[in-house]
């Protein structure tokens, strides 16, 4: 294939996923570095019932988004606006830039205890619910 220019021309360009941004399963481009683009698409700018769903960009990169999509739909089924957002771990994450004045609560699905995000979460001034990802078994197994 590498010596076939026609085949090489058919290979799509790589998709570059930023370190942080917003995602929605219905958004045509899937994600945007600017969360306001997603909110505008959802006709939700300025609404006071927006719940962010925070996850690591690796889920988006790998296509492992079924659980994020399911949580998004569950939030929306309750009449709220779901704004899934992705960001990297560590002290350089700028969650205030990503979320402040856009959301009223955050369902945080990343570990908070060892990655330097706690000060960022505290600066948001909104309720933060820490989620736990459980991949093996059912609720009874977890308990």
JSON list of C-alpha atoms in Angstrom, two decimals:
[
{"chain": "A", "resi": 1, "resn": "UNK", "atom": "CA", "xyz": [0.00, 0.00, 0.00]},
{"chain": "A", "resi": 2, "resn": "UNK", "atom": "CA", "xyz": [2.82, 2.43, 0.80]},
{"chain": "A", "resi": 3, "resn": "UNK", "atom": "CA", "xyz": [3.99, 2.34, -2.79]},
{"chain": "A", "resi": 4, "resn": "UNK", "atom": "CA", "xyz": [0.46, 2.87, -4.17]},
{"chain": "A", "resi": 5, "resn": "UNK", "atom": "CA", "xyz": [-0.25, 6.63, -4.50]},
{"chain": "A", "resi": 6, "resn": "UNK", "atom": "CA", "xyz": [-3.96, 6.03, -5.20]},
{"chain": "A", "resi": 7, "resn": "UNK", "atom": "CA", "xyz": [-4.37, 4.00, -2.03]},
{"chain": "A", "resi": 8, "resn": "UNK", "atom": "CA", "xyz": [-2.41, 6.54, -0.01]},
{"chain": "A", "resi": 9, "resn": "UNK", "atom": "CA", "xyz": [-4.56, 9.38, -1.34]},
{"chain": "A", "resi": 10, "resn": "UNK", "atom": "CA", "xyz": [-7.66, 7.56, -0.07]},
{"chain": "A", "resi": 11, "resn": "UNK", "atom": "CA", "xyz": [-6.39, 7.47, 3.51]},
{"chain": "A", "resi": 12, "resn": "UNK", "atom": "CA", "xyz": [-8.21, 10.18, 5.47]},
{"chain": "A", "resi": 13, "resn": "UNK", "atom": "CA", "xyz": [-6.17, 12.74, 7.37]},
{"chain": "A", "resi": 14, "resn": "UNK", "atom": "CA", "xyz": [-5.67, 12.06, 11.09]},
{"chain": "A", "resi": 15, "resn": "UNK", "atom": "CA", "xyz": [-8.20, 13.44, 13.53]},
{"chain": "A", "resi": 16, "resn": "UNK", "atom": "CA", "xyz": [-6.46, 15.62, 16.09]},
{"chain": "A", "resi": 17, "resn": "UNK", "atom": "CA", "xyz": [-8.21, 15.62, 19.44]},
{"chain": "A", "resi": 18, "resn": "UNK", "atom": "CA", "xyz": [-7.35, 18.60, 21.66]},
{"chain": "A", "resi": 19, "resn": "UNK", "atom": "CA", "xyz": [-6.29, 18.19, 25.29]},
{"chain": "A", "resi": 20, "resn": "UNK", "atom": "CA", "xyz": [-9.66, 19.52, 26.42]},
{"chain": "A", "resi": 21, "resn": "UNK", "atom": "CA", "xyz": [-13.00, 20.26, 24.86]},
{"chain": "A", "resi": 22, "resn": "UNK", "atom": "CA", "xyz": [-16.62, 19.20, 24.66]},
{"chain": "A", "resi": 23, "resn": "UNK", "atom": "CA", "xyz": [-18.35, 16.25, 23.02]},
{"chain": "A", "resi": 24, "resn": "UNK", "atom": "CA", "xyz": [-21.91, 15.26, 22.29]},
{"chain": "A", "resi": 25, "resn": "UNK", "atom": "CA", "xyz": [-23.12, 12.11, 20.51]},
{"chain": "A", "resi": 26, "resn": "UNK", "atom": "CA", "xyz": [-25.45, 14.19, 18.30]},
{"chain": "A", "resi": 27, "resn": "UNK", "atom": "CA", "xyz": [-22.92, 16.89, 17.37]},
{"chain": "A", "resi": 28, "resn": "UNK", "atom": "CA", "xyz": [-21.96, 16.33, 13.70]},
{"chain": "A", "resi": 29, "resn": "UNK", "atom": "CA", "xyz": [-18.22, 16.79, 14.30]},
{"chain": "A", "resi": 30, "resn": "UNK", "atom": "CA", "xyz": [-18.45, 14.69, 17.54]},
{"chain": "A", "resi": 31, "resn": "UNK", "atom": "CA", "xyz": [-16.31, 17.15, 19.53]},
{"chain": "A", "resi": 32, "resn": "UNK", "atom": "CA", "xyz": [-15.09, 20.72, 19.67]},
{"chain": "A", "resi": 33, "resn": "UNK", "atom": "CA", "xyz": [-12.35, 22.50, 21.55]},
{"chain": "A", "resi": 34, "resn": "UNK", "atom": "CA", "xyz": [-14.94, 25.20, 22.27]},
{"chain": "A", "resi": 35, "resn": "UNK", "atom": "CA", "xyz": [-17.76, 24.01, 24.58]},
{"chain": "A", "resi": 36, "resn": "UNK", "atom": "CA", "xyz": [-19.92, 26.93, 23.42]},
{"chain": "A", "resi": 37, "resn": "UNK", "atom": "CA", "xyz": [-20.16, 25.31, 19.97]},
{"chain": "A", "resi": 38, "resn": "UNK", "atom": "CA", "xyz": [-21.77, 22.26, 21.53]},
{"chain": "A", "resi": 39, "resn": "UNK", "atom": "CA", "xyz": [-24.08, 24.38, 23.70]},
{"chain": "A", "resi": 40, "resn": "UNK", "atom": "CA", "xyz": [-25.10, 26.42, 20.66]},
{"chain": "A", "resi": 41, "resn": "UNK", "atom": "CA", "xyz": [-25.78, 23.21, 18.72]},
{"chain": "A", "resi": 42, "resn": "UNK", "atom": "CA", "xyz": [-27.99, 22.04, 21.61]},
{"chain": "A", "resi": 43, "resn": "UNK", "atom": "CA", "xyz": [-29.73, 25.46, 21.81]},
{"chain": "A", "resi": 44, "resn": "UNK", "atom": "CA", "xyz": [-28.58, 25.57, 25.42]},
{"chain": "A", "resi": 45, "resn": "UNK", "atom": "CA", "xyz": [-26.41, 28.68, 25.74]},
{"chain": "A", "resi": 46, "resn": "UNK", "atom": "CA", "xyz": [-27.29, 30.58, 28.88]},
{"chain": "A", "resi": 47, "resn": "UNK", "atom": "CA", "xyz": [-29.46, 27.80, 30.32]},
{"chain": "A", "resi": 48, "resn": "UNK", "atom": "CA", "xyz": [-29.17, 27.20, 34.05]},
{"chain": "A", "resi": 49, "resn": "UNK", "atom": "CA", "xyz": [-29.64, 23.43, 33.98]},
{"chain": "A", "resi": 50, "resn": "UNK", "atom": "CA", "xyz": [-26.42, 22.27, 32.32]},
{"chain": "A", "resi": 51, "resn": "UNK", "atom": "CA", "xyz": [-24.64, 19.26, 33.80]},
{"chain": "A", "resi": 52, "resn": "UNK", "atom": "CA", "xyz": [-21.09, 18.58, 32.64]},
{"chain": "A", "resi": 53, "resn": "UNK", "atom": "CA", "xyz": [-19.96, 14.97, 32.35]},
{"chain": "A", "resi": 54, "resn": "UNK", "atom": "CA", "xyz": [-16.18, 14.98, 32.72]},
{"chain": "A", "resi": 55, "resn": "UNK", "atom": "CA", "xyz": [-14.10, 12.22, 31.17]},
{"chain": "A", "resi": 56, "resn": "UNK", "atom": "CA", "xyz": [-10.58, 11.64, 29.88]},
{"chain": "A", "resi": 57, "resn": "UNK", "atom": "CA", "xyz": [-9.83, 12.34, 26.21]},
{"chain": "A", "resi": 58, "resn": "UNK", "atom": "CA", "xyz": [-8.53, 8.77, 25.83]},
{"chain": "A", "resi": 59, "resn": "UNK", "atom": "CA", "xyz": [-12.11, 7.48, 25.77]},
{"chain": "A", "resi": 60, "resn": "UNK", "atom": "CA", "xyz": [-12.81, 9.69, 22.77]},
{"chain": "A", "resi": 61, "resn": "UNK", "atom": "CA", "xyz": [-9.55, 8.68, 21.07]},
{"chain": "A", "resi": 62, "resn": "UNK", "atom": "CA", "xyz": [-10.29, 4.98, 21.48]},
{"chain": "A", "resi": 63, "resn": "UNK", "atom": "CA", "xyz": [-13.99, 5.17, 20.63]},
{"chain": "A", "resi": 64, "resn": "UNK", "atom": "CA", "xyz": [-14.95, 3.80, 24.06]},
{"chain": "A", "resi": 65, "resn": "UNK", "atom": "CA", "xyz": [-17.83, 6.24, 24.44]},
{"chain": "A", "resi": 66, "resn": "UNK", "atom": "CA", "xyz": [-20.81, 3.97, 25.12]},
{"chain": "A", "resi": 67, "resn": "UNK", "atom": "CA", "xyz": [-20.89, 4.74, 28.85]},
{"chain": "A", "resi": 68, "resn": "UNK", "atom": "CA", "xyz": [-20.53, 8.50, 28.25]},
{"chain": "A", "resi": 69, "resn": "UNK", "atom": "CA", "xyz": [-23.33, 8.38, 25.67]},
{"chain": "A", "resi": 70, "resn": "UNK", "atom": "CA", "xyz": [-25.53, 6.43, 28.10]},
{"chain": "A", "resi": 71, "resn": "UNK", "atom": "CA", "xyz": [-24.94, 8.94, 30.91]},
{"chain": "A", "resi": 72, "resn": "UNK", "atom": "CA", "xyz": [-25.60, 11.79, 28.47]},
{"chain": "A", "resi": 73, "resn": "UNK", "atom": "CA", "xyz": [-28.95, 10.27, 27.49]},
{"chain": "A", "resi": 74, "resn": "UNK", "atom": "CA", "xyz": [-29.88, 9.62, 31.13]},
{"chain": "A", "resi": 75, "resn": "UNK", "atom": "CA", "xyz": [-29.20, 13.26, 32.06]},
{"chain": "A", "resi": 76, "resn": "UNK", "atom": "CA", "xyz": [-31.18, 14.48, 29.05]},
{"chain": "A", "resi": 77, "resn": "UNK", "atom": "CA", "xyz": [-34.08, 12.13, 29.88]},
{"chain": "A", "resi": 78, "resn": "UNK", "atom": "CA", "xyz": [-34.44, 14.06, 33.13]},
{"chain": "A", "resi": 79, "resn": "UNK", "atom": "CA", "xyz": [-34.94, 17.32, 31.25]},
{"chain": "A", "resi": 80, "resn": "UNK", "atom": "CA", "xyz": [-31.42, 18.66, 31.82]},
{"chain": "A", "resi": 81, "resn": "UNK", "atom": "CA", "xyz": [-28.75, 19.67, 29.32]},
{"chain": "A", "resi": 82, "resn": "UNK", "atom": "CA", "xyz": [-25.82, 17.26, 29.22]},
{"chain": "A", "resi": 83, "resn": "UNK", "atom": "CA", "xyz": [-22.45, 18.67, 28.24]},
{"chain": "A", "resi": 84, "resn": "UNK", "atom": "CA", "xyz": [-19.85, 15.90, 28.11]},
{"chain": "A", "resi": 85, "resn": "UNK", "atom": "CA", "xyz": [-16.39, 17.43, 28.43]},
{"chain": "A", "resi": 86, "resn": "UNK", "atom": "CA", "xyz": [-12.96, 15.87, 28.18]},
{"chain": "A", "resi": 87, "resn": "UNK", "atom": "CA", "xyz": [-9.72, 16.97, 29.76]},
{"chain": "A", "resi": 88, "resn": "UNK", "atom": "CA", "xyz": [-6.36, 15.58, 30.73]},
{"chain": "A", "resi": 89, "resn": "UNK", "atom": "CA", "xyz": [-5.29, 14.70, 34.21]},
{"chain": "A", "resi": 90, "resn": "UNK", "atom": "CA", "xyz": [-2.88, 16.76, 36.21]},
{"chain": "A", "resi": 91, "resn": "UNK", "atom": "CA", "xyz": [-2.29, 20.24, 37.55]},
{"chain": "A", "resi": 92, "resn": "UNK", "atom": "CA", "xyz": [-2.25, 21.83, 34.08]},
{"chain": "A", "resi": 93, "resn": "UNK", "atom": "CA", "xyz": [-5.90, 21.04, 33.34]},
{"chain": "A", "resi": 94, "resn": "UNK", "atom": "CA", "xyz": [-7.81, 24.30, 33.04]},
{"chain": "A", "resi": 95, "resn": "UNK", "atom": "CA", "xyz": [-11.27, 23.30, 34.15]},
{"chain": "A", "resi": 96, "resn": "UNK", "atom": "CA", "xyz": [-12.30, 26.85, 34.99]},
{"chain": "A", "resi": 97, "resn": "UNK", "atom": "CA", "xyz": [-11.71, 27.87, 31.35]},
{"chain": "A", "resi": 98, "resn": "UNK", "atom": "CA", "xyz": [-13.63, 24.85, 30.15]},
{"chain": "A", "resi": 99, "resn": "UNK", "atom": "CA", "xyz": [-16.59, 24.93, 32.53]},
{"chain": "A", "resi": 100, "resn": "UNK", "atom": "CA", "xyz": [-17.01, 28.15, 34.49]},
{"chain": "A", "resi": 101, "resn": "UNK", "atom": "CA", "xyz": [-20.18, 30.12, 33.69]},
{"chain": "A", "resi": 102, "resn": "UNK", "atom": "CA", "xyz": [-21.35, 27.29, 31.43]},
{"chain": "A", "resi": 103, "resn": "UNK", "atom": "CA", "xyz": [-22.45, 24.52, 33.79]},
{"chain": "A", "resi": 104, "resn": "UNK", "atom": "CA", "xyz": [-24.18, 24.27, 37.13]},
{"chain": "A", "resi": 105, "resn": "UNK", "atom": "CA", "xyz": [-22.86, 20.83, 38.16]},
{"chain": "A", "resi": 106, "resn": "UNK", "atom": "CA", "xyz": [-20.15, 18.36, 37.16]},
{"chain": "A", "resi": 107, "resn": "UNK", "atom": "CA", "xyz": [-20.30, 14.59, 37.15]},
{"chain": "A", "resi": 108, "resn": "UNK", "atom": "CA", "xyz": [-16.56, 13.93, 37.34]},
{"chain": "A", "resi": 109, "resn": "UNK", "atom": "CA", "xyz": [-15.59, 10.49, 35.98]},
{"chain": "A", "resi": 110, "resn": "UNK", "atom": "CA", "xyz": [-11.85, 10.80, 36.46]},
{"chain": "A", "resi": 111, "resn": "UNK", "atom": "CA", "xyz": [-9.88, 9.98, 39.59]},
{"chain": "A", "resi": 112, "resn": "UNK", "atom": "CA", "xyz": [-9.49, 13.08, 41.73]},
{"chain": "A", "resi": 113, "resn": "UNK", "atom": "CA", "xyz": [-7.20, 11.80, 44.46]},
{"chain": "A", "resi": 114, "resn": "UNK", "atom": "CA", "xyz": [-3.83, 11.56, 42.70]},
{"chain": "A", "resi": 115, "resn": "UNK", "atom": "CA", "xyz": [-3.74, 13.82, 39.71]},
{"chain": "A", "resi": 116, "resn": "UNK", "atom": "CA", "xyz": [-3.73, 17.41, 40.83]},
{"chain": "A", "resi": 117, "resn": "UNK", "atom": "CA", "xyz": [-7.30, 18.19, 39.75]},
{"chain": "A", "resi": 118, "resn": "UNK", "atom": "CA", "xyz": [-8.72, 18.84, 43.21]},
{"chain": "A", "resi": 119, "resn": "UNK", "atom": "CA", "xyz": [-7.75, 22.55, 43.30]},
{"chain": "A", "resi": 120, "resn": "UNK", "atom": "CA", "xyz": [-9.32, 23.03, 39.87]},
{"chain": "A", "resi": 121, "resn": "UNK", "atom": "CA", "xyz": [-12.53, 21.32, 40.95]},
{"chain": "A", "resi": 122, "resn": "UNK", "atom": "CA", "xyz": [-12.70, 23.49, 44.06]},
{"chain": "A", "resi": 123, "resn": "UNK", "atom": "CA", "xyz": [-12.29, 26.69, 42.00]},
{"chain": "A", "resi": 124, "resn": "UNK", "atom": "CA", "xyz": [-15.36, 25.93, 39.91]},
{"chain": "A", "resi": 125, "resn": "UNK", "atom": "CA", "xyz": [-17.78, 26.83, 42.70]},
{"chain": "A", "resi": 126, "resn": "UNK", "atom": "CA", "xyz": [-20.33, 24.23, 41.55]},
{"chain": "A", "resi": 127, "resn": "UNK", "atom": "CA", "xyz": [-21.41, 20.85, 42.93]},
{"chain": "A", "resi": 128, "resn": "UNK", "atom": "CA", "xyz": [-19.05, 18.07, 41.81]},
{"chain": "A", "resi": 129, "resn": "UNK", "atom": "CA", "xyz": [-20.26, 14.49, 41.98]},
{"chain": "A", "resi": 130, "resn": "UNK", "atom": "CA", "xyz": [-17.40, 11.99, 41.81]},
{"chain": "A", "resi": 131, "resn": "UNK", "atom": "CA", "xyz": [-18.34, 9.02, 39.64]},
{"chain": "A", "resi": 132, "resn": "UNK", "atom": "CA", "xyz": [-16.70, 5.62, 39.73]},
{"chain": "A", "resi": 133, "resn": "UNK", "atom": "CA", "xyz": [-16.13, 3.64, 36.57]},
{"chain": "A", "resi": 134, "resn": "UNK", "atom": "CA", "xyz": [-16.87, -0.04, 37.06]},
{"chain": "A", "resi": 135, "resn": "UNK", "atom": "CA", "xyz": [-16.08, -2.33, 34.18]},
{"chain": "A", "resi": 136, "resn": "UNK", "atom": "CA", "xyz": [-16.35, -5.87, 35.54]},
{"chain": "A", "resi": 137, "resn": "UNK", "atom": "CA", "xyz": [-19.63, -7.33, 36.66]},
{"chain": "A", "resi": 138, "resn": "UNK", "atom": "CA", "xyz": [-22.84, -5.80, 37.88]},
{"chain": "A", "resi": 139, "resn": "UNK", "atom": "CA", "xyz": [-23.85, -3.62, 40.81]},
{"chain": "A", "resi": 140, "resn": "UNK", "atom": "CA", "xyz": [-23.99, -6.62, 43.16]},
{"chain": "A", "resi": 141, "resn": "UNK", "atom": "CA", "xyz": [-20.41, -7.56, 42.24]},
{"chain": "A", "resi": 142, "resn": "UNK", "atom": "CA", "xyz": [-19.31, -4.02, 43.04]},
{"chain": "A", "resi": 143, "resn": "UNK", "atom": "CA", "xyz": [-21.02, -4.02, 46.42]}
]
